[in-house]
Structure formats: C-alpha cells, structure tokens
mmCIF file of C-alpha atoms in Angstrom:
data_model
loop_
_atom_site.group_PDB
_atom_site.id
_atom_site.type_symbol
_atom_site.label_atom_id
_atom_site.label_comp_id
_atom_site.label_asym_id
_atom_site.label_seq_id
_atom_site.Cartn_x
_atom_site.Cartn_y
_atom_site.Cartn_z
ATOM 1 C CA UNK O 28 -21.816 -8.981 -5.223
ATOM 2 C CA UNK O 29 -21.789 -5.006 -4.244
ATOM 3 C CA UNK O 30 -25.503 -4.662 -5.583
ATOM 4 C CA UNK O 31 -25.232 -1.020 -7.254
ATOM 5 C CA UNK O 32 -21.691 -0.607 -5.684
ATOM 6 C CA UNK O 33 -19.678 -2.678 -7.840
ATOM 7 C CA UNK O 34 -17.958 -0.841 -10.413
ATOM 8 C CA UNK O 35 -15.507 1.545 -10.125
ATOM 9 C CA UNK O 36 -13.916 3.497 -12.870
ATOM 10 C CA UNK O 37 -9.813 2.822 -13.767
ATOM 11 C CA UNK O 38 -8.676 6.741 -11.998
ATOM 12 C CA UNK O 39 -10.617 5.167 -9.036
ATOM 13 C CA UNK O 40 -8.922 1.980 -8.638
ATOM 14 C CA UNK O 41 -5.462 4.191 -8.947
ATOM 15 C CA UNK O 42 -6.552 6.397 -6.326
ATOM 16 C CA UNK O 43 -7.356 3.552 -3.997
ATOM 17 C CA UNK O 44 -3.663 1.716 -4.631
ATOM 18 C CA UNK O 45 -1.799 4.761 -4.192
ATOM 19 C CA UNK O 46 -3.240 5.224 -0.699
ATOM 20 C CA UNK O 47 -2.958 1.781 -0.215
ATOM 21 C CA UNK O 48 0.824 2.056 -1.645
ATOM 22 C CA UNK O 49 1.347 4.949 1.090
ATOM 23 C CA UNK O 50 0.471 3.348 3.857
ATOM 24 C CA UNK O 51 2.608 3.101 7.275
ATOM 25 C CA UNK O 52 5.797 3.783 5.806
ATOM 26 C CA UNK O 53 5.994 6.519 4.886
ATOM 27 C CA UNK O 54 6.951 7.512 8.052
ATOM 28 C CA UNK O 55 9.944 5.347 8.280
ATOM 29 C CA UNK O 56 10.702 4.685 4.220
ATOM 30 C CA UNK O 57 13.732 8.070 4.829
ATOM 31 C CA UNK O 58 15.765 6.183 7.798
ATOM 32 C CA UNK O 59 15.697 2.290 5.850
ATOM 33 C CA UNK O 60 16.551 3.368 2.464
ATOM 34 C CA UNK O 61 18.984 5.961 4.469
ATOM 35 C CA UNK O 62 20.735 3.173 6.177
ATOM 36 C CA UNK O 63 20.293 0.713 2.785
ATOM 37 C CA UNK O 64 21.926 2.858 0.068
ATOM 38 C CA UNK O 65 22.899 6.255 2.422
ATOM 39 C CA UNK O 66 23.129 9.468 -0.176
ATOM 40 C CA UNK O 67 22.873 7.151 -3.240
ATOM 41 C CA UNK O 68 19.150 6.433 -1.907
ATOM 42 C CA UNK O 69 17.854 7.968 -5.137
ATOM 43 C CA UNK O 70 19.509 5.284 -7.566
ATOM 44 C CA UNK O 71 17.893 2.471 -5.573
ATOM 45 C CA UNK O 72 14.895 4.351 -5.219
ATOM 46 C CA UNK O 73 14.347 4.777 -8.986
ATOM 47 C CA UNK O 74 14.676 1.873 -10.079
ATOM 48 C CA UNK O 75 12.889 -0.387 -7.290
ATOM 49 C CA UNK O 76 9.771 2.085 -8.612
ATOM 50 C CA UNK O 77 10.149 2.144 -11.997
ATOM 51 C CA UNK O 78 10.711 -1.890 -11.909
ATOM 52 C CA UNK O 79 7.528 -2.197 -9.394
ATOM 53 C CA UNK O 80 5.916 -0.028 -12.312
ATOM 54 C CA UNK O 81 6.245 -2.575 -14.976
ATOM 55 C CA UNK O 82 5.479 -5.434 -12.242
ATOM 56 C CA UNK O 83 2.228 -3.256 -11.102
ATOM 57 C CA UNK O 84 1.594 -3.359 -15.430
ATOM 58 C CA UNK O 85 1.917 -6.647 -15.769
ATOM 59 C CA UNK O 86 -0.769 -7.423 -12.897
ATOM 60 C CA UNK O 87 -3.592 -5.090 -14.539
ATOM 61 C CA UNK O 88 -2.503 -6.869 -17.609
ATOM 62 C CA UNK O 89 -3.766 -10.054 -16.153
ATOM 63 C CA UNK O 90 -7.091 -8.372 -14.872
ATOM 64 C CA UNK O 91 -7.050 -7.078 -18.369
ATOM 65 C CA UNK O 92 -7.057 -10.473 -19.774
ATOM 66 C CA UNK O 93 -10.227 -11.471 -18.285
ATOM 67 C CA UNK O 94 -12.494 -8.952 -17.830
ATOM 68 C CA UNK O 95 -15.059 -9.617 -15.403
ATOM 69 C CA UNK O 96 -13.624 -12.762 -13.979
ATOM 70 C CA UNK O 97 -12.897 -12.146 -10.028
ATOM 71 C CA UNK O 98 -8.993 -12.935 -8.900
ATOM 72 C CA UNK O 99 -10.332 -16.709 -7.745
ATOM 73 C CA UNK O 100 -11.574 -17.251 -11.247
ATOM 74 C CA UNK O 101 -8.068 -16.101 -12.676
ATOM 75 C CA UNK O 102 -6.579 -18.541 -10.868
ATOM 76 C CA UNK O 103 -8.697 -21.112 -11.542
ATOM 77 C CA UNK O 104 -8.581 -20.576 -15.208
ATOM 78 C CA UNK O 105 -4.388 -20.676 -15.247
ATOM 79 C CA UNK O 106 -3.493 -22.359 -12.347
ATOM 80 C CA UNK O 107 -6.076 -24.735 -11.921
ATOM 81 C CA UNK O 108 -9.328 -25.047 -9.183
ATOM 82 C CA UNK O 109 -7.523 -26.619 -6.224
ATOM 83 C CA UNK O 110 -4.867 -24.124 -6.405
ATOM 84 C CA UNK O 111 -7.107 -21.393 -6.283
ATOM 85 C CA UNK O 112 -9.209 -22.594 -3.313
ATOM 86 C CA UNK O 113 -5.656 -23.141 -1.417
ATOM 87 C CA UNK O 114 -4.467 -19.904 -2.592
ATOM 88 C CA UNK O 115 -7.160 -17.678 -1.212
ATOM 89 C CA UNK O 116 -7.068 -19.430 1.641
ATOM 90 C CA UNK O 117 -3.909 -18.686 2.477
ATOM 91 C CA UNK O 118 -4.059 -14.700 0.959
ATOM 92 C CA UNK O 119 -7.177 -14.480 3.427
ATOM 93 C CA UNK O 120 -5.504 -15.257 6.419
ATOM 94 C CA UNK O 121 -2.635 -13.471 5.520
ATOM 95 C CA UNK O 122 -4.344 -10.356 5.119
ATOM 96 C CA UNK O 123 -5.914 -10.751 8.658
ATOM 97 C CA UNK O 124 -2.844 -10.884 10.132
ATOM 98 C CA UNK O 125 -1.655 -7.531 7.910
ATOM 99 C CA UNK O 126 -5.061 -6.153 8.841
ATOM 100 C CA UNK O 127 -4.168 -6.835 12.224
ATOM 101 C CA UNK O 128 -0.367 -5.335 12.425
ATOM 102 C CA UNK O 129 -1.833 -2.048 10.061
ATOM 103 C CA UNK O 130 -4.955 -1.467 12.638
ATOM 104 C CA UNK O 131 -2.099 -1.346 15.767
ATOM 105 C CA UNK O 132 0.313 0.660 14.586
ATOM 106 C CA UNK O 133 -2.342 3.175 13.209
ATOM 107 C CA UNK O 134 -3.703 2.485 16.931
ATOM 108 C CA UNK O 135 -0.386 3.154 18.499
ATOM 109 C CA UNK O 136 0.051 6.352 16.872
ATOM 110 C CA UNK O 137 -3.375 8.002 17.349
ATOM 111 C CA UNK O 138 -3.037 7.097 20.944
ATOM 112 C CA UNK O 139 0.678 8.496 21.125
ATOM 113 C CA UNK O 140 -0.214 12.265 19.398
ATOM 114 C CA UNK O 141 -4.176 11.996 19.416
ATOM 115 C CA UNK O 142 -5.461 10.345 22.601
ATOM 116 C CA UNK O 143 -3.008 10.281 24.994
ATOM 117 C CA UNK O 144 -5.393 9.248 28.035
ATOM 118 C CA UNK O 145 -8.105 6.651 25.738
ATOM 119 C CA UNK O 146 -7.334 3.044 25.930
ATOM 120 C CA UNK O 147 -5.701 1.029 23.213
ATOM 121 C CA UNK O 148 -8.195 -1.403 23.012
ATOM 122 C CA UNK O 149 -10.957 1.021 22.719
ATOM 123 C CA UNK O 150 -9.109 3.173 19.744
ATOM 124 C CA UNK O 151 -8.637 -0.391 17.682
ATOM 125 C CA UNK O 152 -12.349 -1.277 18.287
ATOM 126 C CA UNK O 153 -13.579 2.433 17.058
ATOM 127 C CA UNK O 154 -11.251 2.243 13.861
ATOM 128 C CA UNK O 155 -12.449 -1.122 13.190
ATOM 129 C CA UNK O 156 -15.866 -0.622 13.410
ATOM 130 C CA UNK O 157 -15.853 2.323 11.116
ATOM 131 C CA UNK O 158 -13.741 0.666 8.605
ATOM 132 C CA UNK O 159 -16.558 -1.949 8.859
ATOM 133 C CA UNK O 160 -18.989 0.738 8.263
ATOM 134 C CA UNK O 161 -17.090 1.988 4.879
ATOM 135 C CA UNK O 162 -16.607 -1.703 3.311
ATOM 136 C CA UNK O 163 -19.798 -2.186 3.843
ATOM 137 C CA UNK O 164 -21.287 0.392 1.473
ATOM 138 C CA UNK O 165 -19.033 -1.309 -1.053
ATOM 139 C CA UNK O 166 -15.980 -0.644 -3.224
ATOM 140 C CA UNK O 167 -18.039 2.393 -5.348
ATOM 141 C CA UNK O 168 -17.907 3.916 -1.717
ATOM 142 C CA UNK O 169 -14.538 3.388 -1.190
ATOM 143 C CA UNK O 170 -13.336 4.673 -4.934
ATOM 144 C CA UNK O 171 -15.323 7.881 -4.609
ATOM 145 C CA UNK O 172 -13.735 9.011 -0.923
ATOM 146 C CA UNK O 173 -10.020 8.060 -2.442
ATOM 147 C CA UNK O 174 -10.963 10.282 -5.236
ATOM 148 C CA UNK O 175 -11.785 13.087 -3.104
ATOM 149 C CA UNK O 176 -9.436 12.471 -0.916
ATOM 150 C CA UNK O 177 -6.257 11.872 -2.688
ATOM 151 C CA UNK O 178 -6.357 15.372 -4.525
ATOM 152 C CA UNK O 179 -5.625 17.016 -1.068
ATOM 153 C CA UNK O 180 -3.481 14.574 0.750
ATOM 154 C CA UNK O 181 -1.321 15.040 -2.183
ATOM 155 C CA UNK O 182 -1.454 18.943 -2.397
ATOM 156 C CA UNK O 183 -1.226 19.629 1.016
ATOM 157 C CA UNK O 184 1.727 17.482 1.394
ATOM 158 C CA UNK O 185 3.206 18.986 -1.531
ATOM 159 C CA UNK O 186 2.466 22.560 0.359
ATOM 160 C CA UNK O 187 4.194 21.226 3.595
ATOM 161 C CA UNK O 188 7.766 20.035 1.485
ATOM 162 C CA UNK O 189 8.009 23.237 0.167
ATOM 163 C CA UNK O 190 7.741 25.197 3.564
ATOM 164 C CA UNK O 191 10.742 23.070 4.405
ATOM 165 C CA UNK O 192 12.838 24.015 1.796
ATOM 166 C CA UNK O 193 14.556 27.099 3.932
ATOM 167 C CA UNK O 194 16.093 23.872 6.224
ATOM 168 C CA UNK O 195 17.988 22.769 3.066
ATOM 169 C CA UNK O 196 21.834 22.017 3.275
ATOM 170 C CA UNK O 197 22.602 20.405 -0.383
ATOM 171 C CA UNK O 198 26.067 19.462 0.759
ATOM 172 C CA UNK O 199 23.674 16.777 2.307
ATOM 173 C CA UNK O 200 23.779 15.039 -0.895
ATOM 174 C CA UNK O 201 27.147 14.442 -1.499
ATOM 175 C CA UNK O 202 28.658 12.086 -2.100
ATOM 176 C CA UNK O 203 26.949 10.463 -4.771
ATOM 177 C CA UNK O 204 27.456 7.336 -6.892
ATOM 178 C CA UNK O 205 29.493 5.539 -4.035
ATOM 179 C CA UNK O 206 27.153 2.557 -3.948
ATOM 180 C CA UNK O 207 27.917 -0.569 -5.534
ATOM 181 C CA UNK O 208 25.924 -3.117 -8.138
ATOM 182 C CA UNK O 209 25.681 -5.476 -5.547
ATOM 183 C CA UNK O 210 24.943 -3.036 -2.657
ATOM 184 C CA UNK O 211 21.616 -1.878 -5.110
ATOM 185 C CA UNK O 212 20.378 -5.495 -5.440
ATOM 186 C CA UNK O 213 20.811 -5.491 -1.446
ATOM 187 C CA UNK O 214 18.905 -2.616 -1.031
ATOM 188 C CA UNK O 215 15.670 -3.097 -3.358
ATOM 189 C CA UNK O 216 13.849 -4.893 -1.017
ATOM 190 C CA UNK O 217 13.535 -1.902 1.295
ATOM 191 C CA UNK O 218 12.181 -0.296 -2.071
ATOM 192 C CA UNK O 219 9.831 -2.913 -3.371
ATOM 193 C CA UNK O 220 8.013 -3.162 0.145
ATOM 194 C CA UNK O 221 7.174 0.374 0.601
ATOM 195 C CA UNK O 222 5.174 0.149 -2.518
ATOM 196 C CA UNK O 223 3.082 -2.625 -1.516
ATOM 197 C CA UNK O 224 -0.277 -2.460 -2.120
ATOM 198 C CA UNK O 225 -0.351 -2.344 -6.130
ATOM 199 C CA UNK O 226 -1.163 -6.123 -6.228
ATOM 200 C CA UNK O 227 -4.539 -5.346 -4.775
ATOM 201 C CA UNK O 228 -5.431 -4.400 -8.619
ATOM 202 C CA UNK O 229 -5.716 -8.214 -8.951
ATOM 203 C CA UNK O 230 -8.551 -8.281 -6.454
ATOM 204 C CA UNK O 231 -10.015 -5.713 -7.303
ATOM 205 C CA UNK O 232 -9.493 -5.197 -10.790
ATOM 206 C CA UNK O 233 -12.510 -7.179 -11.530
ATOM 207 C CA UNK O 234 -14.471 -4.411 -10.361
ATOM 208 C CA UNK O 235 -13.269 -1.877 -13.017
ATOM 209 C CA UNK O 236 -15.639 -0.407 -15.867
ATOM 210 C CA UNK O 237 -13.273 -0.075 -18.350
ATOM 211 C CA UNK O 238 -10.226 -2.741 -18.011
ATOM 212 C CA UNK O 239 -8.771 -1.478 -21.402
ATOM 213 C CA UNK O 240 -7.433 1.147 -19.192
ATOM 214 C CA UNK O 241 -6.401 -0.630 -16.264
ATOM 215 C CA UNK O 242 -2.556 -1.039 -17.306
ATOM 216 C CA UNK O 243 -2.093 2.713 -17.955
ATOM 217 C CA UNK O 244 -3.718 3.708 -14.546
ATOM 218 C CA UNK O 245 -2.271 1.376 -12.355
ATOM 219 C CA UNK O 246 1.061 2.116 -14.094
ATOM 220 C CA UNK O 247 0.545 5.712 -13.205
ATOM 221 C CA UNK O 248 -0.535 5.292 -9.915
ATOM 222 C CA UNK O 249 2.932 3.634 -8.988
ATOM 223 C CA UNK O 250 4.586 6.677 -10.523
ATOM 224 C CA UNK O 251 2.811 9.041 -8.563
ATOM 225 C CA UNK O 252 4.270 7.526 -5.306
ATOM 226 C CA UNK O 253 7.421 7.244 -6.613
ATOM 227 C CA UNK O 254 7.333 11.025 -7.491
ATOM 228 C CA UNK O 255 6.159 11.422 -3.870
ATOM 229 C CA UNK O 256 8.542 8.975 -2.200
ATOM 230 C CA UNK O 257 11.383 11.279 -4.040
ATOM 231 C CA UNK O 258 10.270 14.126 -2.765
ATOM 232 C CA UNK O 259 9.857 13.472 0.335
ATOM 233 C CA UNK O 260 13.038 11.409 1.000
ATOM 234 C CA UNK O 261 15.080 14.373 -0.844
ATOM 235 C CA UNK O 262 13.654 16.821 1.376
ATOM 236 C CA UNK O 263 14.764 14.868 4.319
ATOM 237 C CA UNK O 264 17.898 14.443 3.275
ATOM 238 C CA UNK O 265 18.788 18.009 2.567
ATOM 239 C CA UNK O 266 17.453 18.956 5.763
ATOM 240 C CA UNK O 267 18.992 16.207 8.556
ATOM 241 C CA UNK O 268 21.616 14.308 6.468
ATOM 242 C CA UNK O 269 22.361 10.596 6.436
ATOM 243 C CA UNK O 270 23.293 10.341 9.876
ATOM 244 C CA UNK O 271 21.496 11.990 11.831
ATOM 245 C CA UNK O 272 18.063 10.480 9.447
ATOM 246 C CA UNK O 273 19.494 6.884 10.747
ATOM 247 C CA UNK O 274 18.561 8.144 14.606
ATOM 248 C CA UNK O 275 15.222 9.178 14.136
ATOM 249 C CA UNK O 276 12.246 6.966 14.490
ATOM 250 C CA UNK O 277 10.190 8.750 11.922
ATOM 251 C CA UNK O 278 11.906 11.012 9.889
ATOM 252 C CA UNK O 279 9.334 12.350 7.823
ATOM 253 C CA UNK O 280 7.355 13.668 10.758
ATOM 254 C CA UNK O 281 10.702 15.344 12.374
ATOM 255 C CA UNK O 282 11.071 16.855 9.024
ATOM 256 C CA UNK O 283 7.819 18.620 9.487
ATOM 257 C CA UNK O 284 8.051 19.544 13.003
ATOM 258 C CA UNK O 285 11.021 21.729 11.575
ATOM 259 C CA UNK O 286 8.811 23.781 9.810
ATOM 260 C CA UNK O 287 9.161 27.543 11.250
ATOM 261 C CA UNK O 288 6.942 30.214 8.981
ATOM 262 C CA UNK O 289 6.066 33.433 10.511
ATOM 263 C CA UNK O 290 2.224 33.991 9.876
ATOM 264 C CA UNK O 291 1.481 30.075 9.411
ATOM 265 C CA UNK O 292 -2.481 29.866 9.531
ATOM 266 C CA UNK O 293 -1.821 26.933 11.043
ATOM 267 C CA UNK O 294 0.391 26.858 14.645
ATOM 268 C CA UNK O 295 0.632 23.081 15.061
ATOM 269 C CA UNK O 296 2.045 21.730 12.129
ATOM 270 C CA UNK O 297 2.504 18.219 13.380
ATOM 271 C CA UNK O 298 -1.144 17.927 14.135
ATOM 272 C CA UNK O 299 -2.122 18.451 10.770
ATOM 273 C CA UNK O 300 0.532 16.044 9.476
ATOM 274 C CA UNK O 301 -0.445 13.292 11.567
ATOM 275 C CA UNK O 302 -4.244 13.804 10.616
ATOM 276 C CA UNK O 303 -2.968 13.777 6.913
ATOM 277 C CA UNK O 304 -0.975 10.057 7.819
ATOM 278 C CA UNK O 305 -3.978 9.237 9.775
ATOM 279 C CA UNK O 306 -6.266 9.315 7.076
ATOM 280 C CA UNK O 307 -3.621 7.742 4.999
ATOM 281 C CA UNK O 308 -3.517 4.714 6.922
ATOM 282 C CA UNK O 309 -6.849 4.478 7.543
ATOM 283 C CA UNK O 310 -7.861 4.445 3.274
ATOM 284 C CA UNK O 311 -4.732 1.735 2.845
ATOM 285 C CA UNK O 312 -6.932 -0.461 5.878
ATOM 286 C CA UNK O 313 -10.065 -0.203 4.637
ATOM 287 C CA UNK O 314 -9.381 -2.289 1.130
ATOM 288 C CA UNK O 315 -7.504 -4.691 2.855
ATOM 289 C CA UNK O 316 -10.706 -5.847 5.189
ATOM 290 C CA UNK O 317 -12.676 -5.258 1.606
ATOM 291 C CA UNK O 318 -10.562 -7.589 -0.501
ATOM 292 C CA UNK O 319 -10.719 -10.204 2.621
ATOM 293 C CA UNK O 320 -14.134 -9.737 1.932
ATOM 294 C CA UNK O 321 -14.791 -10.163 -1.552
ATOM 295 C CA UNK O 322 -12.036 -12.919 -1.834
ATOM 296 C CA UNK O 323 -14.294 -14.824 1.072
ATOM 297 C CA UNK O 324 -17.300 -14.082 -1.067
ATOM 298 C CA UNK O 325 -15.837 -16.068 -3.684
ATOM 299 C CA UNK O 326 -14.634 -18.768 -1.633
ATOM 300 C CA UNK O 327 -18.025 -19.511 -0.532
ATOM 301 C CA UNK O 328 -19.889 -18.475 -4.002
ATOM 302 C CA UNK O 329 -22.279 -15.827 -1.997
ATOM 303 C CA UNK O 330 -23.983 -13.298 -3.862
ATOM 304 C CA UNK O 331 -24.036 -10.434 -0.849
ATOM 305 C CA UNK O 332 -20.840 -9.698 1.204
ATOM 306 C CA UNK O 333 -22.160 -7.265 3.826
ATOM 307 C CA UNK O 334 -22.998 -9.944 6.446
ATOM 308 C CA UNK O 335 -18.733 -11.143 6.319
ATOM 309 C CA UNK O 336 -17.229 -7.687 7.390
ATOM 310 C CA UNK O 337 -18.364 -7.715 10.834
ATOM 311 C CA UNK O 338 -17.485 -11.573 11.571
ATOM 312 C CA UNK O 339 -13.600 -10.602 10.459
ATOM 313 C CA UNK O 340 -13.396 -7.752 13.515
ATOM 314 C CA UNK O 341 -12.514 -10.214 16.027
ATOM 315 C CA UNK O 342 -9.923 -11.538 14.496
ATOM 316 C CA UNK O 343 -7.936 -8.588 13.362
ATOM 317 C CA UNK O 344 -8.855 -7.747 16.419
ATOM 318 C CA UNK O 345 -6.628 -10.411 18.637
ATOM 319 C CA UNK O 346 -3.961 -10.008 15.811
ATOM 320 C CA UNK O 347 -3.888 -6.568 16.754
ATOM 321 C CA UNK O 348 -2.849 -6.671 20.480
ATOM 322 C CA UNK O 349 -0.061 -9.249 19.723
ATOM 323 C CA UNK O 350 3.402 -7.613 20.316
ATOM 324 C CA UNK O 351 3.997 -5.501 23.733
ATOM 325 C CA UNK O 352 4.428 -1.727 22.140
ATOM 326 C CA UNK O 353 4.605 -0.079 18.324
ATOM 327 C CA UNK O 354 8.563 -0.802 18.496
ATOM 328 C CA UNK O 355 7.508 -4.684 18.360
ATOM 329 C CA UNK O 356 4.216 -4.444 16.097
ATOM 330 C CA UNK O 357 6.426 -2.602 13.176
ATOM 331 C CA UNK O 358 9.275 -5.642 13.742
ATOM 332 C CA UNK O 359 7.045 -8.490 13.577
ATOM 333 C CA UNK O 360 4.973 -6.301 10.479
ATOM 334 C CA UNK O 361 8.189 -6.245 8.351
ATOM 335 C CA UNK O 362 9.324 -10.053 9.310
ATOM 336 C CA UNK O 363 5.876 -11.133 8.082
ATOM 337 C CA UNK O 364 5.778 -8.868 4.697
ATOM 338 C CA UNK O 365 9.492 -10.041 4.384
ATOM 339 C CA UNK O 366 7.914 -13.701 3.397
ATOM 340 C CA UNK O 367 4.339 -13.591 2.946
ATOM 341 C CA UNK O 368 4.181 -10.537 0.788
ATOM 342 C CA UNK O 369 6.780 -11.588 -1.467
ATOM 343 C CA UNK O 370 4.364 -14.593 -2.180
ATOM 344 C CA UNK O 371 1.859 -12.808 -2.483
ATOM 345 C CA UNK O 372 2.675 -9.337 -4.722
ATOM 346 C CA UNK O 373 5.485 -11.130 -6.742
ATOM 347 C CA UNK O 374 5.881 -14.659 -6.624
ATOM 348 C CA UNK O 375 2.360 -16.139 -7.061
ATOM 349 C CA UNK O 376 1.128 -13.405 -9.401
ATOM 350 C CA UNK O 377 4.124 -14.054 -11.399
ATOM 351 C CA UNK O 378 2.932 -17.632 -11.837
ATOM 352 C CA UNK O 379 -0.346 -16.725 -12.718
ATOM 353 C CA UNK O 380 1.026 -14.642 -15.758
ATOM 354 C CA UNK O 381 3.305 -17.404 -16.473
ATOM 355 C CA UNK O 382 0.450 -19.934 -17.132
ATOM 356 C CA UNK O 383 -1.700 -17.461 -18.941
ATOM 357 C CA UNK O 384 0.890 -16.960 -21.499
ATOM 358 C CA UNK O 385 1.806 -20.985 -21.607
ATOM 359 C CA UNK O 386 -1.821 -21.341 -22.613
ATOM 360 C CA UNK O 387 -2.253 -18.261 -24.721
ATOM 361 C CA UNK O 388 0.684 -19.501 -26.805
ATOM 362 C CA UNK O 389 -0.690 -23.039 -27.093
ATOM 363 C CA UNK O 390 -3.689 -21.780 -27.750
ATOM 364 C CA UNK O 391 -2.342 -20.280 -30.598
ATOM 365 C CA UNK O 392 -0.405 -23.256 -32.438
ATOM 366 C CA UNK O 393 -3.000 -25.287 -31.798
ATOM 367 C CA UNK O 394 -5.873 -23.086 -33.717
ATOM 368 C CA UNK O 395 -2.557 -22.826 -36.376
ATOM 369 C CA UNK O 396 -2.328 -26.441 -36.866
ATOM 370 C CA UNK O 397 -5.750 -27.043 -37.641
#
C-alpha cells in the first residue's frame, strides 16, 4: 500500500501515539482535571493512565494477534464482513470531522500568537496542504520525523518545568485525599480523553515490523504521557493553585509565561512554547488524515493511497470553519469525542477483543474434542 514506506519499527509507532496522545490538550488538561478532582487531581490522574495503559495493551494485543492483517481485516475476521464495511465507514467520517475540529483550533492558535494579520482560511489551507504533503510520503515518513522529533519536544519541555520550579508554593497541594470513590469515577472521563490517540495502534499496527513487541511499546508510550501529564499538571498546581488554574483558559501556557531567568538565551519564552505545541498538534493531525487514508484504501481494496489524501482536504476543510471562534470549536470538539470517541477507542475495540477470544476459546475445545 505505502510501496517502500510501509513498515515502521514498534519505538516508531510509540513515538507517533504519544504525539498523537498529546495533542490539543495539553493546554487545557490542568484547568478540567483542576475543576474534576481539585488538589486530589493526581489520584484520578493515575489511575485513568495506568487503566488507559492496560486498555492501550490490550489493543496492540489484538494487532498482535494477526500480524499483517490491516484493522478492516480484524474486524472482518471477529466481527464479521458487513460489520467491518459499516464500521469504517463510520470511523472515516468520524475522523474527518476530528480532522476538521484539530486543523481549527491549531488554526485559531497560530493565528492568535503567530499570524495575527493572515486570514483564517488561508492558515487552515497551508497546514492542510502540508500535512497532505507528509502522508503522502507514507507512514515510514511519518515514524522517522516523530522519532526525531519526540526526543526534543520531550527534553525541552522537561527544561522549561524545571525553570518554573522557583514559582512553587507546595501549600498548593494541600489538602489531599478529600475526593470521594464516586467523585473519581466522575472524574475519569476528563482523564481517559486526554489520552486519546492510543487506539490509532489498531490502524496502524499493521504496519509494524516486529508485532511481538507491539504490547510493550504501546504500553510504554501511554506511560510516558502520563509521566508528562504529572509533571506538568504538578507544576501548575504548585505555581497558581486550584483556583486561580479554574480561571485560566490555558494553564499550561500561563505557567510558562511565568518563567523569569536572568541570562535566558531565549527572551520570549512563550514563543518557543507555542512552536513546541505547534508542532505537537501538527504530528497528532497528520496520522489522523493518514489512517483516513489507509482505512479508505481498504474500503475500496486499492493498492496505492497517494491519490486519496488530497480529495479529503475539502472536507476537513468545511468541517473546519464550522463554529464562530476557538471558544466554540473546543465545545463542539469535546461534545463530539464525548460520544464518538468512546465508540471508537473503547467500546468497539472492546468488542473486537471480545470475539477474538470467543473464537480463540472455541477454537480450542473444538481441536480438544477431536
């Protein structure tokens, strides 16, 4: 399908879904779990990751299962033919629309610190048609720029906690253990949505060179972003508190703007924070458009995808301008991940594994009985 681009190695694919994972909110991910769980954000925050770890697992266990089948062939082979044609109709439209909301707010933002005086419409046409440009030198392309680009994303925003660290008031985090059992199970949600993007290892999983490895690397690459997401969300909270983190529209960017180091190589902090998150978005859109993409491929059994990218712009394109500023696009984003995300990272998937281990274990007794 990729011609020599089609195989990818299992630290590649983990690279790719933990920029995917990061996404747009990390910007925002502070203030809801803030106003979800307030200073006992950390309990929910663990476990929501470490249970999206073993749900992240238990995808790449499916990939793992059948090597070298694509995600419509999975389906097929548990859930039956019709279902799968159905499904991936309905996961392709849905990641339009998600292409659409991801391209706008990324859009909104640029124009807002970047290019105050260029035209909306203009900035989602040039992001487009460069993310066009990437999927179409295939996912080996897109694996080798998350590899070298994750390293420094990572240390660099590693480099910009710690330079916040003078800010800290720890009598931020007090009081603790005040939430209740049924207050946690109220508050996952906001926890198991700012880590989606792991169920992309059932597109693209396929793709892998070595799937014996694929449970241990996407495991790890959930990890990673929790170990981030903890970081970063304890570093706001020692620095603004719980109530004044509820006020601000993105907290993680006012926690950088607070940064104040005499001899900084760097004078503008906040642009090279919002070139870091700009280059974050931009490698969590770019896999979305490529696993519409390959999951049209398969609809339509073609053997080349590269003529299918460019068709898709106009779409995302029109879902991009709907919703009148980036106050509106981020609302109607989470209403729509609120339902159609849940289908598709945990419901359907969990079907899948369902079926596969129905007919693994009849499988079994029936080779038993003979």
């Amino acid at each position: 399908m990729f011609s020599n681009n089609d195989k990818i190695s299992p630290s590649q694919i983990a690279n790719v879904l933990v920029l995917m994972m990061l996404g747009t909110g990390i910007l925002t991910l502070p203030r809801t779990l803030t106003e979800a769980a307030a200073t006992d954000w950390w309990i929910v925050l663990i476990i929501g990751g470490l249970g999206i770890t073993l749900i992240a697992i238990a995808q790449a266990y499916i990939v793992k299962s059948f090597p070298g089948k694509s995600y419509m062939e999975i389906i097929s082979a548990t859930l039956s033919k019709p279902v799968a044609y159905i499904y991936i109709i309905f996961l392709v439209l849905f990641l339009i629309i998600l292409n659409g909301f991801l391209v706008r707010i990324l859009a909104e933002v640029v124009k807002m610190f970047l290019l105050l005086a260029t035209p909306l419409e203009v900035i989602i046409l040039s992001l487009l048609l460069v993310i066009v440009y990437l999927v179409r030198q295939g996912i080996e392309a897109l694996g080798r720029l998350a590899e070298l680009l994750l390293p420094i994303i990572l240390v660099l925003s590693l480099v910009l906690v710690a330079l916040t660290i003078g800010n800290s008031d720890y009598t931020n985090l007090l009081p603790v253990f005040q939430i209740s059992f049924t207050d946690v199970v109220k508050a996952l949600p906001v926890v198991l949505f700012s880590f989606l993007g792991f169920e992309f290892v059932l597109i693209f999983g396929t793709y892998v060179n070595k799937t014996n490895e694929l449970t241990k690397y996407t495991g790890g690459a959930v990890l990673v972003i929790l170990f981030l997401y903890i970081i970063l969300n304890l570093a706001t909270i020692l620095t603004f508190g719980t109530v004044q983190i509820t006020h601000l529209i993105w907290p993680t960017l006012s926690l950088f703007k607070t940064i104040e180091f005499p001899g900084l190589f760097i004078e503008n902090v906040e642009a090279l924070v919002m070139a870091l998150w700009v280059i974050i978005v931009f490698m969590s859109i770019a896999p979305v458009l490529l696993a519409k993409v390959v999951l049209l491929t398969d609809l339509i059994k073609g053997k080349e995808f590269n003529y299918l990218a460019l068709p898709l712009i106009p779409l995302i394109y029109f879902v991009s301008l709907v919703g009148d500023n980036l106050a509106e696009a981020y609302m109607l984003l989470d209403m729509f991940t609120l339902y159609a995300a849940t289908i598709v990272a945990f419901i359907f998937p969990t079907l899948i594994l369902i079926a596969m281990l129905v007919k693994k274990k009849l499988k079994r007794e029936g080779s038993t009985s003979e």
